[in-house]
Amino acid sequence: MSALFEAILTHVPPPAAQADLPLQLQISTLDYNSYVGRIGIGRFAGGVGAPRRGVALRFGDQATDSPGSARC
């Protein structure tokens, strides 16, 4: 397995980072928990995430004032 891992690290380029863009998250799964509330699970599409970073929710062209937190 270590030879395969080394081959992947050698031949597969890292993703193109776009750290200067605002944080963008592409939600792929929605869930609900009675203790936490709504949960969106997804993948970062741009920007840099940090644990407990404040975020704002956006639906289409309208931003909501609903605060949230990102857990990485």
PDB file of C-alpha atoms in Angstrom:
ATOM      1  CA  MET A   1       0.000   0.000   0.000  1.00  0.00           C
ATOM      2  CA  SER A   2       2.832   2.423   0.690  1.00  0.00           C
ATOM      3  CA  ALA A   3       4.085   2.077  -2.915  1.00  0.00           C
ATOM      4  CA  LEU A   4       0.626   2.957  -4.227  1.00  0.00           C
ATOM      5  CA  PHE A   5       0.401   5.932  -1.873  1.00  0.00           C
ATOM      6  CA  GLU A   6       3.818   7.203  -2.995  1.00  0.00           C
ATOM      7  CA  ALA A   7       2.825   6.814  -6.666  1.00  0.00           C
ATOM      8  CA  ILE A   8      -0.330   8.853  -6.076  1.00  0.00           C
ATOM      9  CA  LEU A   9       1.632  11.621  -4.363  1.00  0.00           C
ATOM     10  CA  THR A  10       4.180  11.643  -7.184  1.00  0.00           C
ATOM     11  CA  HIS A  11       1.836  11.608 -10.194  1.00  0.00           C
ATOM     12  CA  VAL A  12      -1.398  13.305  -9.086  1.00  0.00           C
ATOM     13  CA  PRO A  13      -1.172  17.108  -8.899  1.00  0.00           C
ATOM     14  CA  PRO A  14      -2.705  18.901  -5.893  1.00  0.00           C
ATOM     15  CA  PRO A  15      -5.956  20.804  -6.426  1.00  0.00           C
ATOM     16  CA  ALA A  16      -5.674  24.389  -7.595  1.00  0.00           C
ATOM     17  CA  ALA A  17      -6.139  26.442  -4.430  1.00  0.00           C
ATOM     18  CA  GLN A  18      -8.121  29.666  -4.628  1.00  0.00           C
ATOM     19  CA  ALA A  19      -7.438  31.067  -1.169  1.00  0.00           C
ATOM     20  CA  ASP A  20      -8.132  34.675  -2.176  1.00  0.00           C
ATOM     21  CA  LEU A  21     -11.794  33.962  -3.032  1.00  0.00           C
ATOM     22  CA  PRO A  22     -14.628  34.129  -0.480  1.00  0.00           C
ATOM     23  CA  LEU A  23     -15.531  30.827   1.126  1.00  0.00           C
ATOM     24  CA  GLN A  24     -17.879  28.802  -1.099  1.00  0.00           C
ATOM     25  CA  LEU A  25     -19.358  25.483  -0.080  1.00  0.00           C
ATOM     26  CA  GLN A  26     -21.234  23.248  -2.485  1.00  0.00           C
ATOM     27  CA  ILE A  27     -23.811  21.395  -0.376  1.00  0.00           C
ATOM     28  CA  SER A  28     -24.281  17.776  -1.415  1.00  0.00           C
ATOM     29  CA  THR A  29     -26.216  16.349   1.554  1.00  0.00           C
ATOM     30  CA  LEU A  30     -28.783  17.841   3.927  1.00  0.00           C
ATOM     31  CA  ASP A  31     -29.591  16.412   7.332  1.00  0.00           C
ATOM     32  CA  TYR A  32     -31.476  17.420  10.464  1.00  0.00           C
ATOM     33  CA  ASN A  33     -30.728  16.766  14.098  1.00  0.00           C
ATOM     34  CA  SER A  34     -33.105  17.803  16.895  1.00  0.00           C
ATOM     35  CA  TYR A  35     -30.161  19.037  18.987  1.00  0.00           C
ATOM     36  CA  VAL A  36     -28.065  20.794  16.299  1.00  0.00           C
ATOM     37  CA  GLY A  37     -30.731  21.723  13.757  1.00  0.00           C
ATOM     38  CA  ARG A  38     -30.164  21.765  10.013  1.00  0.00           C
ATOM     39  CA  ILE A  39     -26.871  20.333   8.801  1.00  0.00           C
ATOM     40  CA  GLY A  40     -25.415  20.892   5.335  1.00  0.00           C
ATOM     41  CA  ILE A  41     -22.561  18.619   4.270  1.00  0.00           C
ATOM     42  CA  GLY A  42     -20.536  19.506   1.231  1.00  0.00           C
ATOM     43  CA  ARG A  43     -17.256  20.333  -0.396  1.00  0.00           C
ATOM     44  CA  PHE A  44     -15.331  23.601  -0.446  1.00  0.00           C
ATOM     45  CA  ALA A  45     -15.403  25.075  -3.962  1.00  0.00           C
ATOM     46  CA  GLY A  46     -13.335  28.181  -3.229  1.00  0.00           C
ATOM     47  CA  GLY A  47     -11.740  30.062  -0.382  1.00  0.00           C
ATOM     48  CA  VAL A  48     -10.325  28.706   2.840  1.00  0.00           C
ATOM     49  CA  GLY A  49     -12.323  27.221   5.702  1.00  0.00           C
ATOM     50  CA  ALA A  50     -11.450  27.267   9.363  1.00  0.00           C
ATOM     51  CA  PRO A  51     -13.057  25.558  12.357  1.00  0.00           C
ATOM     52  CA  ARG A  52     -15.835  27.606  14.005  1.00  0.00           C
ATOM     53  CA  ARG A  53     -15.626  30.264  11.305  1.00  0.00           C
ATOM     54  CA  GLY A  54     -18.761  32.383  11.040  1.00  0.00           C
ATOM     55  CA  VAL A  55     -20.704  31.978   7.802  1.00  0.00           C
ATOM     56  CA  ALA A  56     -23.831  33.459   6.216  1.00  0.00           C
ATOM     57  CA  LEU A  57     -26.375  31.373   4.342  1.00  0.00           C
ATOM     58  CA  ARG A  58     -27.334  32.281   0.793  1.00  0.00           C
ATOM     59  CA  PHE A  59     -30.266  30.878  -1.157  1.00  0.00           C
ATOM     60  CA  GLY A  60     -30.218  31.944  -4.806  1.00  0.00           C
ATOM     61  CA  ASP A  61     -29.840  35.712  -5.122  1.00  0.00           C
ATOM     62  CA  GLN A  62     -30.907  36.536  -1.564  1.00  0.00           C
ATOM     63  CA  ALA A  63     -28.611  36.370   1.442  1.00  0.00           C
ATOM     64  CA  THR A  64     -30.158  35.611   4.803  1.00  0.00           C
ATOM     65  CA  ASP A  65     -28.961  37.008   8.093  1.00  0.00           C
ATOM     66  CA  SER A  66     -28.873  33.536   9.580  1.00  0.00           C
ATOM     67  CA  PRO A  67     -25.476  32.997  11.150  1.00  0.00           C
ATOM     68  CA  GLY A  68     -23.882  29.595  11.139  1.00  0.00           C
ATOM     69  CA  SER A  69     -20.541  28.009  11.848  1.00  0.00           C
ATOM     70  CA  ALA A  70     -18.278  25.872   9.723  1.00  0.00           C
ATOM     71  CA  ARG A  71     -16.761  22.754  11.200  1.00  0.00           C
ATOM     72  CA  CYS A  72     -13.827  21.435   9.230  1.00  0.00           C
TER      73      CYS A  72
END
